[in-house]
Amino acid sequence: MKKRKKRMNLKVRNAIKGYLFLVPNIIGFAIFTFIPIVASFVLSFTSWDGFGELEFIGIDNFVKLFSDDIFRVSMWNTLVFTLVSVPVTLIIALAVAILLNKGIKGIKIVRAAFFLPYITAAIAVAVVWQLLYHPTLGPINQFLMTIGVDNPPKWLSATSTAMASVIIMYIWKMIGYYMIIFLAGLQGVPKQLYEAAQIDGANAWEKFTNVTLPMLSPVVFFTLIIALINSFKVFTEIYALTGGGPGHSTNVLVYNIYVEAFQKYNLGYASAMSYVLAIIIVTITIIQFRGQKKWVNY
């Protein structure tokens, strides 16, 4: 009995120690994540402007979204941004990873060169691209004019090209991040599979479709989820490059939430938009998890 009690006491003491180590994380999660989530949910049913008492207005904020032209534009811009940036970024990142996986000379330098934009501050990157995109003095248009293009694009200054300009910069910045993930996945593919395919007479494309892609499918699935979530959350690039303009041509959902919350002080309305964004991301993620059973090989 005494031995059993000692064991129980030891287990209890170890459990208490374990929970004590978790306390700082639990407190941090509660203060910076859980409480803001609950608070924004409550605010989404109010017309609070950041001052005074809360006034509950039911689901009026959510109803207002359906008649808000700027919200619809920002939603459309977010979808365009996501549908273009995600596949292009992942395809280029995978292509670069495959090339680097061939063991070319100077691979470390090339890998660092691709990864450098990702770890560089987004604001600094945006300032550089603003200079590159300058309609008259920027090196891109200077080059286009030297090869005979009389009316080069105005890039960030025109509504027709502003979103494309932001997407190009975003893709350039994010390629390195996904390239590193793909490269790690490629290095885990057994070489014996390629040797077997070689013996069977498979060409490079057949090796890619029958060996590389199936073996890499869990990595592709992971990067697809992360890329979609990141694209829906894009903010810094928009804020630094265009401020949502010209007009509302680059006004995406998260930037619209920022404007409503911290420029117009419609915290209740901004909270409602935040929950719509969260519902969209969760829904897409659930669909992806259900669909991955058909094409992901573990």
Coordinates of C-alpha atoms in Angstrom, one line a residue:
M1 CA 0.0 0.0 0.0
K2 CA 2.8 2.4 0.9
K3 CA 4.6 1.7 -2.4
R4 CA 1.4 2.3 -4.3
K5 CA 0.9 5.6 -2.5
K6 CA 4.4 6.7 -3.2
R7 CA 3.9 5.9 -6.9
M8 CA 0.7 7.8 -6.9
N9 CA 2.3 10.8 -5.2
L10 CA 5.2 10.7 -7.7
K11 CA 2.7 10.6 -10.6
V12 CA 0.7 13.5 -9.1
R13 CA 3.9 15.5 -8.5
N14 CA 5.1 14.9 -12.1
A15 CA 1.7 15.8 -13.4
I16 CA 1.7 19.1 -11.4
K17 CA 5.2 19.9 -12.7
G18 CA 4.1 19.3 -16.3
Y19 CA 1.1 21.6 -15.9
L20 CA 3.2 24.3 -14.3
F21 CA 5.4 24.2 -17.4
L22 CA 2.3 24.7 -19.5
V23 CA 1.0 27.6 -17.5
P24 CA 2.9 30.4 -19.3
N25 CA 1.7 29.1 -22.7
I26 CA -1.9 28.7 -21.4
I27 CA -1.8 32.3 -20.0
G28 CA -0.3 33.6 -23.3
F29 CA -2.9 31.8 -25.4
A30 CA -5.7 33.0 -23.2
I31 CA -4.6 36.7 -23.3
F32 CA -3.5 37.0 -26.9
T33 CA -5.8 34.4 -28.7
F34 CA -8.8 33.1 -26.8
I35 CA -9.9 36.4 -25.2
P36 CA -9.6 38.4 -28.4
I37 CA -11.5 35.7 -30.3
V38 CA -14.4 35.8 -27.8
A39 CA -14.3 39.6 -27.6
S40 CA -14.4 40.0 -31.4
F41 CA -17.3 37.6 -31.5
V42 CA -19.2 39.7 -29.0
L43 CA -18.3 42.9 -30.8
S44 CA -19.6 41.6 -34.1
F45 CA -23.1 41.9 -32.7
T46 CA -22.6 45.6 -31.6
S47 CA -22.1 49.0 -33.1
W48 CA -19.1 49.8 -30.8
D49 CA -16.7 52.4 -32.1
G50 CA -14.0 51.9 -29.5
F51 CA -15.5 54.4 -27.0
G52 CA -18.5 54.4 -24.7
E53 CA -20.8 51.6 -23.9
L54 CA -21.6 48.6 -26.1
E55 CA -24.8 48.8 -28.1
F56 CA -26.1 45.4 -29.2
I57 CA -27.7 45.4 -32.7
G58 CA -28.1 41.7 -33.3
I59 CA -27.1 40.5 -36.7
D60 CA -27.3 43.9 -38.4
N61 CA -23.5 44.0 -39.1
F62 CA -23.7 40.6 -40.9
V63 CA -26.8 41.8 -42.9
K64 CA -25.1 45.0 -43.8
L65 CA -22.3 43.0 -45.5
F66 CA -24.6 41.8 -48.2
S67 CA -25.3 45.5 -49.3
D68 CA -21.8 46.8 -48.8
D69 CA -20.2 47.4 -52.2
I70 CA -16.7 47.8 -50.8
F71 CA -17.0 44.5 -48.9
R72 CA -18.1 42.8 -52.1
V73 CA -15.1 44.3 -54.0
S74 CA -12.7 43.4 -51.3
M75 CA -14.0 39.8 -51.3
W76 CA -13.7 39.6 -55.1
N77 CA -10.2 41.0 -55.0
T78 CA -9.2 38.5 -52.3
L79 CA -10.5 35.6 -54.4
V80 CA -8.6 36.9 -57.5
F81 CA -5.5 37.3 -55.4
T82 CA -5.8 33.7 -54.0
L83 CA -6.7 32.0 -57.3
V84 CA -3.7 33.5 -59.1
S85 CA -1.0 33.7 -56.4
V86 CA -1.5 30.3 -54.8
P87 CA -1.1 28.0 -57.9
V88 CA 1.6 30.1 -59.6
T89 CA 3.6 30.4 -56.4
L90 CA 3.4 26.6 -55.7
I91 CA 4.2 25.6 -59.3
I92 CA 7.3 27.9 -59.5
A93 CA 8.4 26.9 -56.0
L94 CA 8.1 23.2 -56.9
A95 CA 10.0 23.7 -60.2
V96 CA 12.8 25.5 -58.5
A97 CA 13.0 22.8 -55.8
I98 CA 13.3 20.1 -58.4
L99 CA 16.1 21.9 -60.1
L100 CA 17.9 22.5 -56.8
N101 CA 17.4 18.8 -55.9
K102 CA 19.5 17.8 -58.9
G103 CA 22.6 18.8 -57.0
I104 CA 23.7 21.7 -59.1
K105 CA 26.9 23.6 -58.1
G106 CA 26.4 26.5 -55.7
I107 CA 23.1 25.1 -54.5
K108 CA 23.5 26.8 -51.1
I109 CA 23.9 30.2 -52.6
V110 CA 20.9 29.7 -54.9
R111 CA 18.8 28.4 -52.1
A112 CA 19.7 31.4 -49.9
A113 CA 19.0 33.8 -52.8
F114 CA 15.5 32.4 -53.2
F115 CA 14.8 32.3 -49.5
L116 CA 16.2 35.8 -48.8
P117 CA 13.0 37.8 -49.9
Y118 CA 10.9 35.7 -47.5
I119 CA 12.9 36.7 -44.4
T120 CA 13.3 40.3 -45.5
A121 CA 10.9 42.7 -43.9
A122 CA 7.8 43.1 -46.1
I123 CA 7.9 46.9 -45.8
A124 CA 11.5 47.0 -47.1
V125 CA 10.6 44.7 -50.0
A126 CA 7.5 46.9 -50.8
V127 CA 9.7 50.0 -50.9
V128 CA 12.1 48.4 -53.4
W129 CA 9.2 47.2 -55.6
Q130 CA 7.6 50.7 -55.5
L131 CA 10.8 52.0 -57.0
L132 CA 10.9 49.1 -59.6
Y133 CA 7.3 49.8 -60.6
H134 CA 7.7 53.6 -60.9
P135 CA 5.9 54.6 -64.2
T136 CA 8.6 56.8 -65.5
L137 CA 11.8 56.3 -63.5
G138 CA 11.5 52.7 -62.5
P139 CA 14.0 50.3 -64.1
I140 CA 11.2 48.0 -65.4
N141 CA 9.6 50.7 -67.5
Q142 CA 13.0 52.1 -68.5
F143 CA 13.9 48.7 -69.9
L144 CA 10.6 48.3 -71.7
M145 CA 11.0 51.7 -73.3
T146 CA 14.5 50.9 -74.4
I147 CA 13.2 47.9 -76.3
G148 CA 10.5 49.9 -78.0
V149 CA 7.5 49.8 -75.8
D150 CA 6.0 53.3 -76.1
N151 CA 3.3 53.0 -73.5
P152 CA 4.6 50.7 -70.7
P153 CA 2.2 49.7 -67.9
K154 CA 1.7 52.1 -65.1
W155 CA 1.8 49.2 -62.6
L156 CA 0.7 50.4 -59.2
S157 CA -0.8 53.7 -60.6
A158 CA -3.4 52.1 -62.8
T159 CA -6.5 50.1 -61.6
S160 CA -6.0 47.6 -64.5
T161 CA -2.5 46.6 -63.4
A162 CA -2.3 47.3 -59.7
M163 CA -3.5 43.9 -58.5
A164 CA -1.3 42.1 -61.0
S165 CA 1.7 44.2 -59.7
V166 CA 1.0 43.2 -56.1
I167 CA 0.6 39.5 -57.0
I168 CA 3.9 39.5 -58.8
M169 CA 5.7 40.9 -55.8
Y170 CA 3.9 38.5 -53.5
I171 CA 4.8 35.5 -55.6
W172 CA 8.5 36.6 -55.8
K173 CA 8.5 37.0 -52.0
M174 CA 6.9 33.7 -51.1
I175 CA 8.6 31.3 -53.6
G176 CA 11.6 30.7 -51.3
Y177 CA 9.5 29.7 -48.4
Y178 CA 7.6 27.0 -50.3
M179 CA 10.7 26.0 -52.2
I180 CA 12.4 25.0 -49.0
I181 CA 9.4 22.9 -47.9
F182 CA 9.3 21.2 -51.3
L183 CA 13.1 20.6 -51.3
A184 CA 12.9 18.9 -47.9
G185 CA 10.1 16.7 -49.3
L186 CA 12.0 15.8 -52.4
Q187 CA 15.1 14.7 -50.4
G188 CA 12.9 12.2 -48.7
V189 CA 11.9 10.4 -51.9
P190 CA 13.8 7.1 -52.1
K191 CA 16.2 7.0 -55.0
Q192 CA 15.4 3.4 -55.6
L193 CA 12.0 4.4 -57.0
Y194 CA 13.7 6.6 -59.7
E195 CA 16.1 3.7 -60.5
A196 CA 13.2 1.3 -60.9
A197 CA 11.4 3.8 -63.1
Q198 CA 14.6 4.2 -65.2
I199 CA 14.9 0.5 -65.6
D200 CA 11.2 0.4 -66.8
G201 CA 12.2 3.0 -69.5
A202 CA 10.3 6.0 -67.9
N203 CA 11.2 9.4 -69.2
A204 CA 11.6 12.6 -67.1
W205 CA 7.9 13.5 -67.2
E206 CA 6.8 10.0 -66.4
K207 CA 9.2 9.9 -63.4
F208 CA 7.7 13.2 -62.2
T209 CA 4.0 12.2 -62.6
N210 CA 4.4 8.6 -61.4
V211 CA 7.1 8.9 -58.7
T212 CA 7.7 12.5 -57.6
L213 CA 4.2 13.8 -57.4
P214 CA 2.7 10.8 -55.6
M215 CA 5.5 10.7 -53.1
L216 CA 5.4 14.5 -52.6
S217 CA 1.6 14.6 -52.3
P218 CA 1.5 15.1 -48.5
V219 CA 3.9 18.0 -48.8
V220 CA 1.8 19.5 -51.7
F221 CA -1.3 19.1 -49.5
F222 CA 0.4 20.9 -46.6
T223 CA 1.8 23.8 -48.7
L224 CA -1.6 24.2 -50.4
I225 CA -3.4 24.7 -47.1
I226 CA -0.7 27.1 -45.8
A227 CA -0.6 29.0 -49.1
L228 CA -4.4 29.4 -49.2
I229 CA -4.6 30.7 -45.6
N230 CA -1.7 33.1 -46.2
S231 CA -3.3 34.4 -49.4
F232 CA -6.6 35.1 -47.6
K233 CA -4.7 36.9 -44.8
V234 CA -2.5 39.1 -47.1
F235 CA -2.3 42.6 -45.7
T236 CA 1.3 44.0 -45.4
E237 CA 2.0 43.9 -49.1
I238 CA -1.3 45.7 -49.9
Y239 CA -0.8 48.2 -47.1
A240 CA 2.7 49.1 -48.1
L241 CA 2.4 49.0 -51.9
T242 CA -1.0 50.5 -52.7
G243 CA -3.0 51.2 -49.6
G244 CA -5.9 49.3 -51.2
G245 CA -5.9 51.6 -54.3
P246 CA -6.0 53.0 -56.8
G247 CA -9.7 53.2 -56.2
H248 CA -10.5 49.9 -54.5
S249 CA -8.6 47.8 -57.1
T250 CA -6.4 46.1 -54.5
N251 CA -8.6 46.4 -51.5
V252 CA -8.6 42.9 -50.1
L253 CA -10.7 41.6 -47.2
V254 CA -8.1 41.9 -44.4
Y255 CA -7.1 45.4 -45.5
N256 CA -10.8 46.3 -45.6
I257 CA -11.1 45.0 -42.0
Y258 CA -8.2 47.2 -41.0
V259 CA -9.7 50.3 -42.5
E260 CA -13.1 49.7 -40.8
A261 CA -11.5 48.9 -37.4
F262 CA -8.6 51.4 -37.2
Q263 CA -9.5 54.3 -39.6
K264 CA -13.3 54.4 -39.4
Y265 CA -13.5 52.9 -35.9
N266 CA -16.3 50.6 -36.8
L267 CA -15.0 47.8 -34.5
G268 CA -18.3 45.9 -34.5
Y269 CA -18.6 45.9 -38.3
A270 CA -14.9 45.0 -38.7
S271 CA -15.4 42.1 -36.2
A272 CA -18.3 40.8 -38.3
M273 CA -16.1 40.8 -41.4
S274 CA -13.4 39.0 -39.5
Y275 CA -15.7 36.2 -38.7
V276 CA -16.9 35.9 -42.3
L277 CA -13.2 35.6 -43.3
A278 CA -12.6 33.0 -40.6
I279 CA -15.7 31.0 -41.7
I280 CA -14.4 31.1 -45.3
I281 CA -10.9 29.8 -44.3
V282 CA -12.3 27.1 -42.1
T283 CA -14.7 25.9 -44.8
I284 CA -12.0 25.7 -47.4
T285 CA -9.7 23.9 -45.0
I286 CA -12.4 21.3 -44.2
I287 CA -13.1 20.8 -47.9
Q288 CA -9.3 20.3 -48.5
F289 CA -9.0 17.8 -45.7
R290 CA -12.0 15.8 -47.0
G291 CA -10.7 15.9 -50.6
Q292 CA -7.1 15.0 -49.7
K293 CA -8.1 11.3 -49.2
K294 CA -8.5 11.0 -53.0
W295 CA -5.1 12.2 -54.0
V296 CA -2.7 12.3 -51.0
N297 CA -0.6 9.2 -50.5
Y298 CA 0.8 8.6 -47.0

